[in-house]
Amino acid sequence: MQPLRDAELGAFTFFASPLPHDVCGSNGLPLTPNSIKILGRFQILKTITHPRLCQYVDISRGKHERLVVVAEHYEHNLKDLFKQDKPVSSEKVLQIAYEMLEGLAFMNKHGLVHRALSPHNVLLDCKGKVKLAKFGLYHMTDHGADVDFPIGYPSYLPPEVIAQGSFHSSEGSLGEPPLPSGPKADVWSLGVLLFELCAGRQLLQNIEISERLKFIITLGCMDDIVTVLAEEHGCLDIIKELPENVMALLRKCLTFLPSKSPPTKNIQLKVPCGQRPVTTDEGLEDDLHKLCSSR
């Protein structure tokens, strides 16, 4: 594990799904508790280190399937930027996009999907650099199968995830669980976050969760999702003033069909900070490297 330097230690807790007491496995032995499974999957997360990811430190198992996770933490996050009540500059948006993609590309390289991107899970260190928190929650819970709550936040879930609905193995359902989300699920969430920064406000905050989910699903009927979101939230004039490269980035991320959505891996992205672009092994299918040109 790398030294945490100026970071703080933070902790979050959750409960694993309880198993029925009268059910055994195919070998006749009691089933392994879900909290034990989560504990086992967590171990690999302690070995994954990157400047854009919050380092996992330890996990503790308590009574009644409770788990407590300790990780690197910072006081500030993207939600603080909305307190300014004004759009974030395009240069800052591109910097944040670059740094988030650094972390996501590294995760994808190791077979991880975040699936819980939101403003309060994108932390900012003392230098204002991005640190992705809770990046291993989806992995340690076996894509959400070992817990009774959904992994992700309604306003930031991609349409294909919402369309699958929820599945809890503890309910004894005979149906097939939904396929695990791939890296492209994080692309939509990234696009929503970047749109919010550009608009200077959070989306879908004043409606019921059921209406939020319905609205996101209906976006699949729209040709220009970015414009529809801007009109819905009264910020069309602000969005129209964005540089062409920022608009192109938003449109690439906010694509309803996952087959047309660019992956977060294989991205080369230049930002107006004089930083070296993040590049992975293969070329990006939709030329995302052209979206953000250096100043």
mmCIF file of N, CA and C in Angstrom, residues 180-267:
data_model
loop_
_atom_site.group_PDB
_atom_site.id
_atom_site.type_symbol
_atom_site.label_atom_id
_atom_site.label_comp_id
_atom_site.label_asym_id
_atom_site.label_seq_id
_atom_site.Cartn_x
_atom_site.Cartn_y
_atom_site.Cartn_z
ATOM 1 N N PRO A 180 -23.681 -8.291 -15.559
ATOM 2 C CA PRO A 180 -22.908 -7.240 -14.889
ATOM 3 C C PRO A 180 -22.652 -6.065 -15.830
ATOM 4 N N SER A 181 -22.593 -4.883 -15.271
ATOM 5 C CA SER A 181 -22.292 -3.689 -16.069
ATOM 6 C C SER A 181 -20.842 -3.725 -16.525
ATOM 7 N N GLY A 182 -20.602 -3.203 -17.729
ATOM 8 C CA GLY A 182 -19.252 -3.079 -18.246
ATOM 9 C C GLY A 182 -18.753 -1.655 -18.114
ATOM 10 N N PRO A 183 -17.555 -1.381 -18.627
ATOM 11 C CA PRO A 183 -16.966 -0.041 -18.518
ATOM 12 C C PRO A 183 -17.833 1.066 -19.099
ATOM 13 N N LYS A 184 -18.657 0.749 -20.108
ATOM 14 C CA LYS A 184 -19.460 1.794 -20.743
ATOM 15 C C LYS A 184 -20.533 2.355 -19.810
ATOM 16 N N ALA A 185 -20.867 1.609 -18.755
ATOM 17 C CA ALA A 185 -21.829 2.143 -17.786
ATOM 18 C C ALA A 185 -21.266 3.385 -17.106
ATOM 19 N N ASP A 186 -19.946 3.388 -16.889
ATOM 20 C CA ASP A 186 -19.313 4.549 -16.256
ATOM 21 C C ASP A 186 -19.245 5.747 -17.192
ATOM 22 N N VAL A 187 -19.291 5.497 -18.506
ATOM 23 C CA VAL A 187 -19.224 6.595 -19.473
ATOM 24 C C VAL A 187 -20.446 7.499 -19.332
ATOM 25 N N TRP A 188 -21.630 6.883 -19.218
ATOM 26 C CA TRP A 188 -22.852 7.685 -19.047
ATOM 27 C C TRP A 188 -22.778 8.509 -17.763
ATOM 28 N N SER A 189 -22.390 7.855 -16.665
ATOM 29 C CA SER A 189 -22.294 8.557 -15.382
ATOM 30 C C SER A 189 -21.311 9.717 -15.471
ATOM 31 N N LEU A 190 -20.195 9.497 -16.146
ATOM 32 C CA LEU A 190 -19.218 10.564 -16.363
ATOM 33 C C LEU A 190 -19.846 11.714 -17.132
ATOM 34 N N GLY A 191 -20.615 11.388 -18.173
ATOM 35 C CA GLY A 191 -21.256 12.424 -18.977
ATOM 36 C C GLY A 191 -22.234 13.263 -18.173
ATOM 37 N N VAL A 192 -23.010 12.619 -17.292
ATOM 38 C CA VAL A 192 -23.953 13.364 -16.450
ATOM 39 C C VAL A 192 -23.200 14.307 -15.516
ATOM 40 N N LEU A 193 -22.123 13.819 -14.913
ATOM 41 C CA LEU A 193 -21.333 14.658 -14.006
ATOM 42 C C LEU A 193 -20.740 15.858 -14.734
ATOM 43 N N LEU A 194 -20.197 15.626 -15.925
ATOM 44 C CA LEU A 194 -19.603 16.726 -16.688
ATOM 45 C C LEU A 194 -20.673 17.725 -17.122
ATOM 46 N N PHE A 195 -21.847 17.223 -17.511
ATOM 47 C CA PHE A 195 -22.952 18.122 -17.875
ATOM 48 C C PHE A 195 -23.322 19.005 -16.685
ATOM 49 N N GLU A 196 -23.423 18.408 -15.507
ATOM 50 C CA GLU A 196 -23.779 19.177 -14.314
ATOM 51 C C GLU A 196 -22.751 20.267 -14.030
ATOM 52 N N LEU A 197 -21.476 19.942 -14.203
ATOM 53 C CA LEU A 197 -20.433 20.947 -13.980
ATOM 54 C C LEU A 197 -20.562 22.086 -14.982
ATOM 55 N N CYS A 198 -20.833 21.729 -16.239
ATOM 56 C CA CYS A 198 -20.984 22.753 -17.283
ATOM 57 C C CYS A 198 -22.204 23.635 -17.019
ATOM 58 N N ALA A 199 -23.268 23.033 -16.508
ATOM 59 C CA ALA A 199 -24.506 23.776 -16.259
ATOM 60 C C ALA A 199 -24.502 24.495 -14.916
ATOM 61 N N GLY A 200 -23.627 24.053 -14.006
ATOM 62 C CA GLY A 200 -23.569 24.669 -12.687
ATOM 63 C C GLY A 200 -24.696 24.257 -11.769
ATOM 64 N N ARG A 201 -25.307 23.111 -12.036
ATOM 65 C CA ARG A 201 -26.418 22.625 -11.208
ATOM 66 C C ARG A 201 -26.537 21.113 -11.357
ATOM 67 N N GLN A 202 -27.144 20.475 -10.367
ATOM 68 C CA GLN A 202 -27.367 19.042 -10.438
ATOM 69 C C GLN A 202 -28.695 18.752 -11.129
ATOM 70 N N LEU A 203 -28.749 17.607 -11.799
ATOM 71 C CA LEU A 203 -29.916 17.253 -12.600
ATOM 72 C C LEU A 203 -30.934 16.439 -11.800
ATOM 73 N N LEU A 204 -32.177 16.569 -12.191
ATOM 74 C CA LEU A 204 -33.268 15.711 -11.706
ATOM 75 C C LEU A 204 -33.354 15.679 -10.183
ATOM 76 N N GLN A 205 -33.213 16.834 -9.548
ATOM 77 C CA GLN A 205 -33.180 16.879 -8.086
ATOM 78 C C GLN A 205 -34.549 17.101 -7.449
ATOM 79 N N ASN A 206 -35.500 17.593 -8.188
ATOM 80 C CA ASN A 206 -36.780 17.987 -7.587
ATOM 81 C C ASN A 206 -37.942 17.089 -7.990
ATOM 82 N N ILE A 207 -37.643 15.872 -8.417
ATOM 83 C CA ILE A 207 -38.706 14.941 -8.786
ATOM 84 C C ILE A 207 -38.484 13.607 -8.085
ATOM 85 N N GLU A 208 -39.545 12.817 -7.978
ATOM 86 C CA GLU A 208 -39.466 11.520 -7.319
ATOM 87 C C GLU A 208 -38.515 10.594 -8.074
ATOM 88 N N ILE A 209 -37.952 9.630 -7.333
ATOM 89 C CA ILE A 209 -36.993 8.710 -7.938
ATOM 90 C C ILE A 209 -37.620 7.955 -9.108
ATOM 91 N N SER A 210 -38.874 7.525 -8.960
ATOM 92 C CA SER A 210 -39.531 6.791 -10.043
ATOM 93 C C SER A 210 -39.627 7.648 -11.300
ATOM 94 N N GLU A 211 -39.890 8.940 -11.127
ATOM 95 C CA GLU A 211 -39.973 9.841 -12.273
ATOM 96 C C GLU A 211 -38.596 10.087 -12.877
ATOM 97 N N ARG A 212 -37.573 10.123 -12.034
ATOM 98 C CA ARG A 212 -36.206 10.271 -12.547
ATOM 99 C C ARG A 212 -35.854 9.108 -13.469
ATOM 100 N N LEU A 213 -36.135 7.896 -12.972
ATOM 101 C CA LEU A 213 -35.787 6.711 -13.748
ATOM 102 C C LEU A 213 -36.570 6.668 -15.060
ATOM 103 N N LYS A 214 -37.851 7.026 -15.000
ATOM 104 C CA LYS A 214 -38.679 7.039 -16.207
ATOM 105 C C LYS A 214 -38.138 8.054 -17.217
ATOM 106 N N PHE A 215 -37.722 9.212 -16.718
ATOM 107 C CA PHE A 215 -37.196 10.254 -17.603
ATOM 108 C C PHE A 215 -35.923 9.782 -18.303
ATOM 109 N N ILE A 216 -35.031 9.132 -17.549
ATOM 110 C CA ILE A 216 -33.776 8.663 -18.142
ATOM 111 C C ILE A 216 -34.047 7.612 -19.214
ATOM 112 N N ILE A 217 -35.008 6.716 -18.944
ATOM 113 C CA ILE A 217 -35.352 5.698 -19.940
ATOM 114 C C ILE A 217 -35.885 6.345 -21.214
ATOM 115 N N THR A 218 -36.739 7.363 -21.079
ATOM 116 C CA THR A 218 -37.343 8.002 -22.254
ATOM 117 C C THR A 218 -36.331 8.805 -23.065
ATOM 118 N N LEU A 219 -35.163 9.065 -22.495
ATOM 119 C CA LEU A 219 -34.138 9.774 -23.265
ATOM 120 C C LEU A 219 -33.701 8.970 -24.489
ATOM 121 N N GLY A 220 -33.984 7.662 -24.456
ATOM 122 C CA GLY A 220 -33.623 6.829 -25.599
ATOM 123 C C GLY A 220 -34.365 7.196 -26.869
ATOM 124 N N CYS A 221 -35.479 7.915 -26.736
ATOM 125 C CA CYS A 221 -36.252 8.340 -27.907
ATOM 126 C C CYS A 221 -35.741 9.664 -28.475
ATOM 127 N N MET A 222 -34.782 10.272 -27.805
ATOM 128 C CA MET A 222 -34.308 11.595 -28.204
ATOM 129 C C MET A 222 -33.050 11.493 -29.065
ATOM 130 N N ASP A 223 -32.961 12.362 -30.061
ATOM 131 C CA ASP A 223 -31.783 12.374 -30.928
ATOM 132 C C ASP A 223 -30.610 13.103 -30.285
ATOM 133 N N ASP A 224 -30.899 14.168 -29.557
ATOM 134 C CA ASP A 224 -29.844 14.979 -28.946
ATOM 135 C C ASP A 224 -30.107 15.063 -27.445
ATOM 136 N N ILE A 225 -29.534 14.130 -26.706
ATOM 137 C CA ILE A 225 -29.795 14.035 -25.271
ATOM 138 C C ILE A 225 -29.276 15.251 -24.530
ATOM 139 N N VAL A 226 -28.143 15.783 -24.948
ATOM 140 C CA VAL A 226 -27.564 16.951 -24.278
ATOM 141 C C VAL A 226 -28.519 18.142 -24.353
ATOM 142 N N THR A 227 -29.081 18.380 -25.541
ATOM 143 C CA THR A 227 -30.016 19.494 -25.707
ATOM 144 C C THR A 227 -31.290 19.275 -24.902
ATOM 145 N N VAL A 228 -31.795 18.046 -24.881
ATOM 146 C CA VAL A 228 -33.007 17.740 -24.115
ATOM 147 C C VAL A 228 -32.777 18.001 -22.625
ATOM 148 N N LEU A 229 -31.644 17.568 -22.102
ATOM 149 C CA LEU A 229 -31.331 17.808 -20.695
ATOM 150 C C LEU A 229 -31.227 19.302 -20.400
ATOM 151 N N ALA A 230 -30.601 20.034 -21.325
ATOM 152 C CA ALA A 230 -30.449 21.479 -21.134
ATOM 153 C C ALA A 230 -31.805 22.181 -21.133
ATOM 154 N N GLU A 231 -32.683 21.796 -22.049
ATOM 155 C CA GLU A 231 -34.016 22.402 -22.097
ATOM 156 C C GLU A 231 -34.816 22.057 -20.845
ATOM 157 N N GLU A 232 -34.712 20.828 -20.392
ATOM 158 C CA GLU A 232 -35.465 20.377 -19.223
ATOM 159 C C GLU A 232 -35.053 21.126 -17.957
ATOM 160 N N HIS A 233 -33.785 21.550 -17.906
ATOM 161 C CA HIS A 233 -33.273 22.186 -16.692
ATOM 162 C C HIS A 233 -33.018 23.685 -16.869
ATOM 163 N N GLY A 234 -33.531 24.252 -17.965
ATOM 164 C CA GLY A 234 -33.458 25.694 -18.150
ATOM 165 C C GLY A 234 -32.064 26.259 -18.293
ATOM 166 N N CYS A 235 -31.171 25.498 -18.897
ATOM 167 C CA CYS A 235 -29.793 25.976 -19.054
ATOM 168 C C CYS A 235 -29.312 25.852 -20.500
ATOM 169 N N LEU A 236 -30.247 25.913 -21.448
ATOM 170 C CA LEU A 236 -29.892 25.733 -22.854
ATOM 171 C C LEU A 236 -28.908 26.801 -23.322
ATOM 172 N N ASP A 237 -29.109 28.043 -22.890
ATOM 173 C CA ASP A 237 -28.207 29.117 -23.310
ATOM 174 C C ASP A 237 -26.782 28.867 -22.825
ATOM 175 N N ILE A 238 -26.655 28.356 -21.608
ATOM 176 C CA ILE A 238 -25.324 28.063 -21.059
ATOM 177 C C ILE A 238 -24.658 26.947 -21.850
ATOM 178 N N ILE A 239 -25.403 25.891 -22.139
ATOM 179 C CA ILE A 239 -24.842 24.741 -22.849
ATOM 180 C C ILE A 239 -24.466 25.117 -24.279
ATOM 181 N N LYS A 240 -25.279 25.957 -24.917
ATOM 182 C CA LYS A 240 -24.977 26.367 -26.290
ATOM 183 C C LYS A 240 -23.679 27.157 -26.389
ATOM 184 N N GLU A 241 -23.273 27.793 -25.292
ATOM 185 C CA GLU A 241 -22.055 28.594 -25.287
ATOM 186 C C GLU A 241 -20.796 27.765 -25.035
ATOM 187 N N LEU A 242 -20.945 26.470 -24.799
ATOM 188 C CA LEU A 242 -19.781 25.628 -24.529
ATOM 189 C C LEU A 242 -18.916 25.482 -25.773
ATOM 190 N N PRO A 243 -17.599 25.353 -25.606
ATOM 191 C CA PRO A 243 -16.725 25.090 -26.750
ATOM 192 C C PRO A 243 -17.131 23.800 -27.458
ATOM 193 N N GLU A 244 -16.828 23.730 -28.721
ATOM 194 C CA GLU A 244 -17.238 22.575 -29.531
ATOM 195 C C GLU A 244 -16.683 21.262 -28.985
ATOM 196 N N ASN A 245 -15.430 21.296 -28.493
ATOM 197 C CA ASN A 245 -14.844 20.045 -28.002
ATOM 198 C C ASN A 245 -15.535 19.548 -26.733
ATOM 199 N N VAL A 246 -16.000 20.468 -25.887
ATOM 200 C CA VAL A 246 -16.719 20.061 -24.682
ATOM 201 C C VAL A 246 -18.088 19.487 -25.056
ATOM 202 N N MET A 247 -18.780 20.129 -25.994
ATOM 203 C CA MET A 247 -20.073 19.614 -26.451
ATOM 204 C C MET A 247 -19.924 18.225 -27.054
ATOM 205 N N ALA A 248 -18.873 18.048 -27.838
ATOM 206 C CA ALA A 248 -18.653 16.741 -28.464
ATOM 207 C C ALA A 248 -18.396 15.672 -27.407
ATOM 208 N N LEU A 249 -17.655 16.024 -26.371
ATOM 209 C CA LEU A 249 -17.385 15.079 -25.291
ATOM 210 C C LEU A 249 -18.675 14.687 -24.572
ATOM 211 N N LEU A 250 -19.518 15.675 -24.284
ATOM 212 C CA LEU A 250 -20.792 15.390 -23.621
ATOM 213 C C LEU A 250 -21.656 14.471 -24.475
ATOM 214 N N ARG A 251 -21.722 14.746 -25.771
ATOM 215 C CA ARG A 251 -22.574 13.938 -26.657
ATOM 216 C C ARG A 251 -22.048 12.511 -26.785
ATOM 217 N N LYS A 252 -20.737 12.346 -26.766
ATOM 218 C CA LYS A 252 -20.179 10.999 -26.839
ATOM 219 C C LYS A 252 -20.503 10.204 -25.577
ATOM 220 N N CYS A 253 -20.423 10.859 -24.444
ATOM 221 C CA CYS A 253 -20.690 10.167 -23.183
ATOM 222 C C CYS A 253 -22.175 9.875 -23.000
ATOM 223 N N LEU A 254 -23.018 10.849 -23.323
ATOM 224 C CA LEU A 254 -24.461 10.706 -23.110
ATOM 225 C C LEU A 254 -25.120 10.105 -24.339
ATOM 226 N N THR A 255 -24.755 8.874 -24.609
ATOM 227 C CA THR A 255 -25.325 8.101 -25.708
ATOM 228 C C THR A 255 -26.183 6.996 -25.115
ATOM 229 N N PHE A 256 -27.442 6.911 -25.535
ATOM 230 C CA PHE A 256 -28.374 5.967 -24.916
ATOM 231 C C PHE A 256 -27.978 4.527 -25.177
ATOM 232 N N LEU A 257 -27.701 4.174 -26.422
ATOM 233 C CA LEU A 257 -27.383 2.790 -26.761
ATOM 234 C C LEU A 257 -25.950 2.482 -26.359
ATOM 235 N N PRO A 258 -25.716 1.496 -25.480
ATOM 236 C CA PRO A 258 -24.355 1.183 -25.062
ATOM 237 C C PRO A 258 -23.469 0.733 -26.212
ATOM 238 N N SER A 259 -24.078 0.191 -27.302
ATOM 239 C CA SER A 259 -23.276 -0.226 -28.449
ATOM 240 C C SER A 259 -22.635 0.960 -29.147
ATOM 241 N N LYS A 260 -23.229 2.152 -28.970
ATOM 242 C CA LYS A 260 -22.677 3.358 -29.575
ATOM 243 C C LYS A 260 -21.867 4.186 -28.581
ATOM 244 N N SER A 261 -21.897 3.791 -27.322
ATOM 245 C CA SER A 261 -21.202 4.557 -26.286
ATOM 246 C C SER A 261 -19.736 4.175 -26.253
ATOM 247 N N PRO A 262 -18.826 5.147 -26.203
ATOM 248 C CA PRO A 262 -17.402 4.835 -26.183
ATOM 249 C C PRO A 262 -16.982 4.269 -24.842
ATOM 250 N N PRO A 263 -16.052 3.300 -24.827
ATOM 251 C CA PRO A 263 -15.569 2.762 -23.560
ATOM 252 C C PRO A 263 -14.651 3.745 -22.865
ATOM 253 N N THR A 264 -14.478 3.585 -21.552
ATOM 254 C CA THR A 264 -13.564 4.468 -20.836
ATOM 255 C C THR A 264 -12.123 4.029 -21.021
ATOM 256 N N LYS A 265 -11.908 2.757 -21.351
ATOM 257 C CA LYS A 265 -10.545 2.352 -21.656
ATOM 258 C C LYS A 265 -10.229 2.758 -23.089
ATOM 259 N N ASN A 266 -8.988 2.644 -23.471
ATOM 260 C CA ASN A 266 -8.530 3.006 -24.821
ATOM 261 C C ASN A 266 -8.767 4.478 -25.133
ATOM 262 N N ILE A 267 -8.741 5.335 -24.139
ATOM 263 C CA ILE A 267 -9.003 6.754 -24.358
ATOM 264 C C ILE A 267 -7.707 7.543 -24.362
#
